[in-house]
CSV table of N, CA and C in Angstrom, one decimal:
chain,number,residue,atom,x,y,z
A,132,UNK,N,1.0,-1.0,0.2
A,132,UNK,CA,-0.1,-0.3,0.3
A,132,UNK,C,0.5,1.2,-0.1
A,133,UNK,N,0.8,2.2,-1.2
A,133,UNK,CA,1.0,3.8,-1.2
A,133,UNK,C,1.2,4.3,0.4
A,134,UNK,N,1.9,5.4,1.1
A,134,UNK,CA,2.1,5.5,2.0
A,134,UNK,C,0.8,7.2,1.6
A,135,UNK,N,0.0,7.3,3.1
A,135,UNK,CA,-1.0,8.7,2.6
A,135,UNK,C,0.5,10.1,3.0
A,136,UNK,N,2.0,10.6,2.2
A,136,UNK,CA,2.2,11.3,2.8
A,136,UNK,C,1.3,12.4,3.1
A,137,UNK,N,0.7,13.6,3.5
A,137,UNK,CA,-0.4,14.3,3.0
A,137,UNK,C,0.7,15.6,3.1
A,138,UNK,N,2.2,15.3,2.9
A,138,UNK,CA,3.7,16.5,2.9
A,138,UNK,C,3.7,16.3,1.3
A,139,UNK,N,3.5,15.2,0.4
A,139,UNK,CA,3.4,15.4,-0.6
A,139,UNK,C,3.4,15.3,-1.4
A,140,UNK,N,3.2,16.0,-2.4
A,140,UNK,CA,2.6,15.9,-3.9
A,140,UNK,C,1.7,14.6,-4.4
A,141,UNK,N,2.0,13.5,-4.8
A,141,UNK,CA,1.9,12.6,-4.9
A,141,UNK,C,0.5,12.4,-4.5
A,142,UNK,N,1.0,12.4,-3.4
A,142,UNK,CA,-0.7,11.7,-2.2
A,142,UNK,C,-2.0,12.5,-2.8
A,143,UNK,N,-1.8,14.2,-2.6
A,143,UNK,CA,-2.6,15.0,-3.0
A,143,UNK,C,-4.0,15.0,-4.7
A,144,UNK,N,-2.0,14.8,-5.6
A,144,UNK,CA,-2.3,14.0,-6.6
A,144,UNK,C,-3.3,13.1,-6.7
A,145,UNK,N,-3.4,11.6,-6.2
A,145,UNK,CA,-3.7,10.6,-5.8
A,145,UNK,C,-4.7,10.6,-5.3
A,146,UNK,N,-5.3,11.5,-4.2
A,146,UNK,CA,-6.8,11.8,-3.4
A,146,UNK,C,-7.0,12.2,-4.3
A,147,UNK,N,-7.1,13.7,-5.4
A,147,UNK,CA,-7.8,14.1,-6.4
A,147,UNK,C,-8.4,13.4,-7.4
A,148,UNK,N,-7.1,12.0,-7.7
A,148,UNK,CA,-8.0,11.5,-9.5
A,148,UNK,C,-8.9,10.7,-8.5
A,149,UNK,N,-9.6,10.4,-6.8
A,149,UNK,CA,-10.0,9.0,-6.5
A,149,UNK,C,-11.4,10.7,-5.9
A,150,UNK,N,-11.2,11.5,-5.6
A,150,UNK,CA,-12.5,12.1,-5.5
A,150,UNK,C,-12.9,12.1,-6.5
A,151,UNK,N,-12.8,12.7,-7.6
A,151,UNK,CA,-13.2,12.9,-9.8
A,151,UNK,C,-14.2,11.5,-9.7
A,152,UNK,N,-13.1,10.3,-8.6
A,152,UNK,CA,-13.6,8.7,-9.7
A,152,UNK,C,-15.3,8.8,-8.8
A,153,UNK,N,-15.3,9.0,-7.2
A,153,UNK,CA,-16.6,9.2,-5.9
A,153,UNK,C,-16.8,9.1,-6.5
A,154,UNK,N,-17.0,11.2,-7.4
A,154,UNK,CA,-17.8,12.5,-7.4
A,154,UNK,C,-18.7,11.5,-8.5
A,155,UNK,N,-18.3,11.2,-9.6
A,155,UNK,CA,-18.7,10.4,-11.0
A,155,UNK,C,-19.4,9.6,-10.7
A,156,UNK,N,-19.4,8.9,-10.1
A,156,UNK,CA,-20.3,7.5,-9.2
A,156,UNK,C,-21.0,7.5,-8.3
A,157,UNK,N,-21.0,8.2,-6.9
A,157,UNK,CA,-21.8,8.5,-5.6
A,157,UNK,C,-23.0,9.2,-6.3
A,158,UNK,N,-22.1,10.5,-6.6
A,158,UNK,CA,-23.5,11.8,-7.2
A,158,UNK,C,-24.2,11.3,-8.4
A,159,UNK,N,-22.8,12.1,-9.3
A,159,UNK,CA,-23.2,11.3,-10.8
A,159,UNK,C,-24.3,10.5,-10.9
A,160,UNK,N,-23.9,9.7,-11.2
A,160,UNK,CA,-24.5,8.3,-11.0
A,160,UNK,C,-24.6,7.9,-10.7
A,161,UNK,N,-25.0,7.1,-9.5
A,161,UNK,CA,-26.0,6.5,-8.4
A,161,UNK,C,-26.7,7.6,-8.0
A,162,UNK,N,-26.2,9.1,-7.3
A,162,UNK,CA,-27.8,9.5,-6.8
A,162,UNK,C,-28.4,10.1,-8.7
A,163,UNK,N,-27.7,9.8,-10.2
A,163,UNK,CA,-28.5,10.9,-9.8
A,163,UNK,C,-28.8,11.5,-10.5
A,164,UNK,N,-28.1,12.6,-9.4
A,164,UNK,CA,-26.9,14.3,-9.8
A,164,UNK,C,-27.2,15.1,-11.4
A,165,UNK,N,-26.6,14.1,-12.4
A,165,UNK,CA,-27.1,14.6,-13.3
A,165,UNK,C,-27.5,13.0,-14.4
A,166,UNK,N,-28.6,13.7,-14.6
A,166,UNK,CA,-29.9,12.7,-15.8
A,166,UNK,C,-28.4,12.1,-16.8
A,167,UNK,N,-27.9,12.9,-17.6
A,167,UNK,CA,-27.6,13.0,-19.2
A,167,UNK,C,-26.5,11.8,-18.9
A,168,UNK,N,-26.2,11.7,-17.6
A,168,UNK,CA,-24.7,10.2,-17.5
A,168,UNK,C,-25.7,8.3,-17.8
A,169,UNK,N,-27.0,8.6,-17.3
A,169,UNK,CA,-28.0,7.6,-17.8
A,169,UNK,C,-28.2,7.4,-18.9
A,170,UNK,N,-28.3,9.1,-19.0
A,170,UNK,CA,-29.1,8.4,-20.9
A,170,UNK,C,-28.1,9.0,-21.8
A,171,UNK,N,-26.7,8.8,-21.3
A,171,UNK,CA,-25.9,8.7,-22.5
A,171,UNK,C,-25.8,7.0,-22.6
A,172,UNK,N,-25.7,6.2,-21.2
A,172,UNK,CA,-25.6,4.5,-20.8
A,172,UNK,C,-27.6,4.2,-21.7
A,173,UNK,N,-27.7,5.3,-21.6
A,173,UNK,CA,-29.6,4.1,-22.7
A,173,UNK,C,-28.9,4.1,-23.5
A,174,UNK,N,-28.3,5.4,-24.5
A,174,UNK,CA,-28.3,5.3,-26.0
A,174,UNK,C,-27.1,4.2,-25.9
A,175,UNK,N,-26.8,3.8,-25.7
A,175,UNK,CA,-25.8,1.9,-25.9
A,175,UNK,C,-26.9,0.9,-25.8
A,176,UNK,N,-27.6,1.3,-24.4
A,176,UNK,CA,-28.5,0.4,-24.0
A,176,UNK,C,-29.6,0.0,-24.4
A,177,UNK,N,-29.4,1.1,-24.9
A,177,UNK,CA,-31.5,1.4,-24.8
A,177,UNK,C,-31.6,1.3,-22.9
A,178,UNK,N,-33.2,2.5,-23.1
A,178,UNK,CA,-33.7,2.7,-21.6
A,178,UNK,C,-34.1,1.3,-20.6
A,179,UNK,N,-34.2,0.3,-20.9
A,179,UNK,CA,-34.9,-1.2,-20.1
A,179,UNK,C,-33.4,-1.1,-19.2
A,180,UNK,N,-32.6,-0.9,-19.7
A,180,UNK,CA,-31.9,-1.2,-19.2
A,180,UNK,C,-30.3,-0.7,-18.7
A,181,UNK,N,-30.9,0.8,-18.7
A,181,UNK,CA,-29.7,1.7,-18.1
A,181,UNK,C,-29.4,2.1,-17.0
A,182,UNK,N,-30.5,2.2,-16.1
A,182,UNK,CA,-30.0,2.7,-14.2
A,182,UNK,C,-29.6,1.4,-14.3
A,183,UNK,N,-29.9,-0.7,-14.3
A,183,UNK,CA,-29.3,-1.2,-14.1
A,183,UNK,C,-28.1,-1.2,-14.3
A,184,UNK,N,-27.5,-0.7,-15.5
A,184,UNK,CA,-25.9,-0.9,-16.2
A,184,UNK,C,-25.4,0.4,-15.5
A,185,UNK,N,-26.0,1.8,-15.0
A,185,UNK,CA,-25.3,2.9,-14.6
A,185,UNK,C,-25.2,2.4,-13.0
A,186,UNK,N,-25.6,2.0,-12.1
A,186,UNK,CA,-25.5,1.5,-11.5
A,186,UNK,C,-24.2,0.8,-11.0
A,187,UNK,N,-24.1,-0.5,-12.0
A,187,UNK,CA,-22.7,-1.2,-12.3
A,187,UNK,C,-22.0,0.1,-12.4
A,188,UNK,N,-21.8,0.8,-13.2
A,188,UNK,CA,-20.3,1.5,-14.1
A,188,UNK,C,-20.3,2.3,-12.4
A,189,UNK,N,-21.3,3.7,-11.9
A,189,UNK,CA,-21.6,3.1,-11.0
A,189,UNK,C,-20.2,2.8,-9.6
A,190,UNK,N,-20.5,1.6,-9.9
A,190,UNK,CA,-19.7,0.9,-8.4
A,190,UNK,C,-18.4,0.4,-9.2
A,191,UNK,N,-18.4,0.8,-10.4
A,191,UNK,CA,-16.5,0.0,-10.9
A,191,UNK,C,-15.7,2.0,-10.4
A,192,UNK,N,-17.2,2.2,-11.2
A,192,UNK,CA,-15.6,3.9,-11.0
A,192,UNK,C,-15.5,4.1,-9.2
A,193,UNK,N,-16.7,4.4,-8.2
A,193,UNK,CA,-16.1,4.2,-7.3
A,193,UNK,C,-15.4,3.0,-6.6
A,194,UNK,N,-14.4,1.8,-6.8
A,194,UNK,CA,-13.4,1.1,-6.9
A,194,UNK,C,-12.5,2.0,-7.0
A,195,UNK,N,-12.4,2.0,-8.3
A,195,UNK,CA,-12.0,2.8,-8.7
A,195,UNK,C,-11.0,3.9,-7.6
A,196,UNK,N,-11.9,4.8,-7.3
A,196,UNK,CA,-11.5,5.4,-6.7
A,196,UNK,C,-10.9,5.0,-5.1
A,197,UNK,N,-11.5,3.7,-5.0
A,197,UNK,CA,-10.9,3.6,-3.3
A,197,UNK,C,-9.8,2.4,-3.7
A,198,UNK,N,-9.7,2.1,-5.2
A,198,UNK,CA,-8.4,1.5,-5.2
A,198,UNK,C,-7.5,2.7,-4.9
A,199,UNK,N,-6.8,3.9,-5.7
A,199,UNK,CA,-6.7,4.4,-6.0
A,199,UNK,C,-6.2,5.5,-4.4
A,200,UNK,N,-7.1,5.8,-3.5
A,200,UNK,CA,-7.0,6.1,-1.9
A,200,UNK,C,-6.2,4.4,-1.6
A,201,UNK,N,-6.3,3.5,-2.0
A,201,UNK,CA,-5.6,2.6,-1.0
A,201,UNK,C,-4.2,2.1,-1.7
A,202,UNK,N,-4.0,2.5,-2.7
A,202,UNK,CA,-3.0,2.7,-3.3
A,202,UNK,C,-1.8,2.0,-3.4
A,203,UNK,N,-2.4,0.8,-3.9
A,203,UNK,CA,-1.7,-0.9,-3.8
A,203,UNK,C,-2.0,-1.2,-5.4
A,204,UNK,N,-1.1,-1.4,-5.8
A,204,UNK,CA,-0.9,-1.9,-7.7
A,204,UNK,C,-1.2,-1.3,-8.6
A,205,UNK,N,-0.6,-0.1,-8.7
A,205,UNK,CA,-1.4,1.9,-8.9
A,205,UNK,C,-0.9,1.1,-10.9
A,206,UNK,N,0.5,1.2,-10.4
A,206,UNK,CA,-0.2,0.6,-12.7
A,206,UNK,C,-0.8,-0.3,-12.6
A,207,UNK,N,-1.2,-1.3,-12.1
A,207,UNK,CA,-2.2,-1.5,-12.7
A,207,UNK,C,-3.9,-1.2,-12.7
A,208,UNK,N,-4.2,-0.1,-11.6
A,208,UNK,CA,-5.2,0.1,-11.7
A,208,UNK,C,-5.4,1.6,-12.3
A,209,UNK,N,-4.4,2.9,-12.9
A,209,UNK,CA,-4.2,3.3,-13.8
A,209,UNK,C,-4.2,3.0,-14.9
A,210,UNK,N,-3.7,1.7,-15.4
A,210,UNK,CA,-4.3,0.4,-16.8
A,210,UNK,C,-5.9,0.3,-17.1
A,211,UNK,N,-6.6,0.2,-15.6
A,211,UNK,CA,-7.5,-0.8,-15.6
A,211,UNK,C,-8.6,0.6,-16.1
A,212,UNK,N,-8.2,2.4,-15.4
A,212,UNK,CA,-8.5,3.7,-15.7
A,212,UNK,C,-8.8,3.6,-16.8
A,213,UNK,N,-7.7,3.6,-17.6
A,213,UNK,CA,-6.9,4.2,-19.3
A,213,UNK,C,-8.6,3.5,-19.8
A,214,UNK,N,-8.2,1.7,-20.0
A,214,UNK,CA,-9.4,1.1,-20.2
A,214,UNK,C,-10.3,1.7,-20.1
A,215,UNK,N,-10.7,1.8,-19.2
A,215,UNK,CA,-12.4,2.2,-18.9
A,215,UNK,C,-12.3,3.7,-19.5
A,216,UNK,N,-11.9,4.4,-19.6
A,216,UNK,CA,-12.1,6.0,-20.0
A,216,UNK,C,-11.7,6.3,-21.6
A,217,UNK,N,-10.8,4.9,-21.9
A,217,UNK,CA,-10.5,4.7,-23.8
A,217,UNK,C,-11.8,4.3,-24.5
A,218,UNK,N,-12.8,3.8,-23.7
A,218,UNK,CA,-14.1,3.0,-24.4
A,218,UNK,C,-15.1,3.3,-23.5
A,219,UNK,N,-15.4,4.4,-22.3
A,219,UNK,CA,-16.7,5.3,-22.1
A,219,UNK,C,-16.5,6.2,-22.4
A,220,UNK,N,-15.4,6.8,-23.2
A,220,UNK,CA,-15.3,8.0,-24.5
A,220,UNK,C,-15.8,7.1,-26.0
A,221,UNK,N,-15.1,6.3,-26.8
A,221,UNK,CA,-15.4,5.9,-27.4
A,221,UNK,C,-17.4,5.6,-27.7
A,222,UNK,N,-17.7,4.8,-27.0
A,222,UNK,CA,-18.4,5.5,-26.3
A,222,UNK,C,-19.4,6.3,-26.7
A,223,UNK,N,-20.1,7.4,-25.8
A,223,UNK,CA,-20.1,8.1,-25.5
A,223,UNK,C,-19.8,8.8,-26.7
A,224,UNK,N,-18.6,9.0,-27.2
A,224,UNK,CA,-18.9,10.0,-28.9
A,224,UNK,C,-19.4,8.5,-29.7
A,225,UNK,N,-19.4,8.3,-29.9
A,225,UNK,CA,-20.6,7.3,-31.0
A,225,UNK,C,-21.8,7.5,-30.6
A,226,UNK,N,-22.0,7.1,-29.6
A,226,UNK,CA,-23.6,7.1,-30.0
A,226,UNK,C,-24.6,7.6,-28.7
A,227,UNK,N,-23.5,9.0,-28.4
A,227,UNK,CA,-23.5,10.0,-27.4
A,227,UNK,C,-23.8,11.3,-27.5
A,228,UNK,N,-23.1,11.7,-29.2
A,228,UNK,CA,-22.3,12.9,-28.9
A,228,UNK,C,-23.1,14.0,-28.6
A,229,UNK,N,-24.5,14.4,-29.2
A,229,UNK,CA,-25.2,15.1,-29.4
A,229,UNK,C,-25.5,15.4,-27.3
A,230,UNK,N,-25.6,14.8,-27.0
A,230,UNK,CA,-25.3,15.0,-25.3
A,230,UNK,C,-23.9,15.3,-24.3
A,231,UNK,N,-22.9,15.3,-25.3
A,231,UNK,CA,-21.9,16.0,-23.9
A,231,UNK,C,-21.5,17.0,-24.2
A,232,UNK,N,-21.0,17.6,-23.3
A,232,UNK,CA,-21.7,18.5,-23.3
A,232,UNK,C,-20.0,19.8,-24.2
A,233,UNK,N,-19.0,18.6,-24.4
A,233,UNK,CA,-17.8,19.0,-24.7
A,233,UNK,C,-17.2,17.7,-25.4
A,234,UNK,N,-17.4,17.7,-26.8
A,234,UNK,CA,-16.8,16.0,-27.0
A,234,UNK,C,-15.2,15.9,-27.1
A,235,UNK,N,-14.9,17.5,-27.4
A,235,UNK,CA,-12.9,17.7,-27.2
A,235,UNK,C,-12.2,17.8,-26.3
A,236,UNK,N,-13.1,18.9,-25.2
A,236,UNK,CA,-12.7,18.6,-23.9
A,236,UNK,C,-12.9,18.2,-23.3
A,237,UNK,N,-14.2,17.3,-23.4
A,237,UNK,CA,-14.3,15.4,-22.3
A,237,UNK,C,-13.2,14.3,-22.7
A,238,UNK,N,-12.7,14.7,-23.8
A,238,UNK,CA,-10.7,14.1,-24.5
A,238,UNK,C,-9.5,14.6,-23.7
A,239,UNK,N,-9.7,16.5,-24.4
A,239,UNK,CA,-8.3,16.6,-23.6
A,239,UNK,C,-8.5,16.1,-21.4
A,240,UNK,N,-9.9,16.5,-21.1
A,240,UNK,CA,-9.7,16.6,-20.0
A,240,UNK,C,-8.9,15.1,-19.3
A,241,UNK,N,-9.9,13.9,-20.4
A,241,UNK,CA,-9.0,12.5,-19.8
A,241,UNK,C,-8.5,12.5,-20.3
A,242,UNK,N,-7.4,13.1,-21.2
A,242,UNK,CA,-6.1,12.6,-21.2
A,242,UNK,C,-4.9,13.5,-20.1
A,243,UNK,N,-5.6,14.6,-19.7
A,243,UNK,CA,-5.1,15.4,-19.1
A,243,UNK,C,-4.6,14.4,-16.8
A,244,UNK,N,-6.3,14.0,-16.8
A,244,UNK,CA,-6.4,13.2,-16.0
A,244,UNK,C,-5.5,11.8,-16.3
A,245,UNK,N,-6.0,11.0,-17.1
A,245,UNK,CA,-5.0,10.2,-17.1
A,245,UNK,C,-3.2,9.7,-17.2
A,246,UNK,N,-3.0,11.4,-17.3
A,246,UNK,CA,-1.4,10.7,-17.5
A,246,UNK,C,-1.8,11.9,-16.1
A,247,UNK,N,-2.3,12.5,-15.2
A,247,UNK,CA,-1.5,12.2,-13.8
A,247,UNK,C,-1.9,11.0,-13.1
A,248,UNK,N,-2.9,10.1,-13.4
A,248,UNK,CA,-2.9,9.0,-13.1
A,248,UNK,C,-1.3,8.2,-13.5
A,249,UNK,N,-1.0,8.7,-14.3
A,249,UNK,CA,0.5,7.6,-14.7
A,249,UNK,C,1.5,8.1,-14.3
A,250,UNK,N,1.3,9.3,-13.8
A,250,UNK,CA,3.0,10.1,-12.9
A,250,UNK,C,2.5,9.4,-11.7
A,251,UNK,N,1.8,9.8,-10.8
A,251,UNK,CA,1.4,8.9,-9.7
A,251,UNK,C,2.0,7.2,-9.3
A,252,UNK,N,1.7,6.7,-10.2
A,252,UNK,CA,1.9,5.4,-9.9
A,252,UNK,C,3.1,5.3,-10.5
A,253,UNK,N,3.7,5.9,-11.6
A,253,UNK,CA,4.7,5.6,-11.2
A,253,UNK,C,6.5,6.1,-10.8
A,254,UNK,N,6.2,7.0,-9.9
A,254,UNK,CA,6.7,7.4,-9.2
A,254,UNK,C,7.1,6.5,-8.7
């Protein structure tokens, strides 16, 4: 387990990444504070399965956030984050582009997000 040294910038980056995963998982998806997330899922799997799959995605995202806090096997964790974000972005752009606030902005933000994750994981 990677220590949570509150004097290290790596810890704060790691906790920030975890916070983003947990925020999107719990508030935006599980609690439905941003209905657009479930609408995007509905575009991919249909309305009938969208709530259940949105909750499954939220669970996976929360797990990634908790894994970042735990700090063990961080390269594997960030590798999975990379795969998840690439797949989600590809599906969102392909099936729900009109529901995205900014497809290019989303991809750019995710490149920065993953870059920070890799920086932490490989340090």
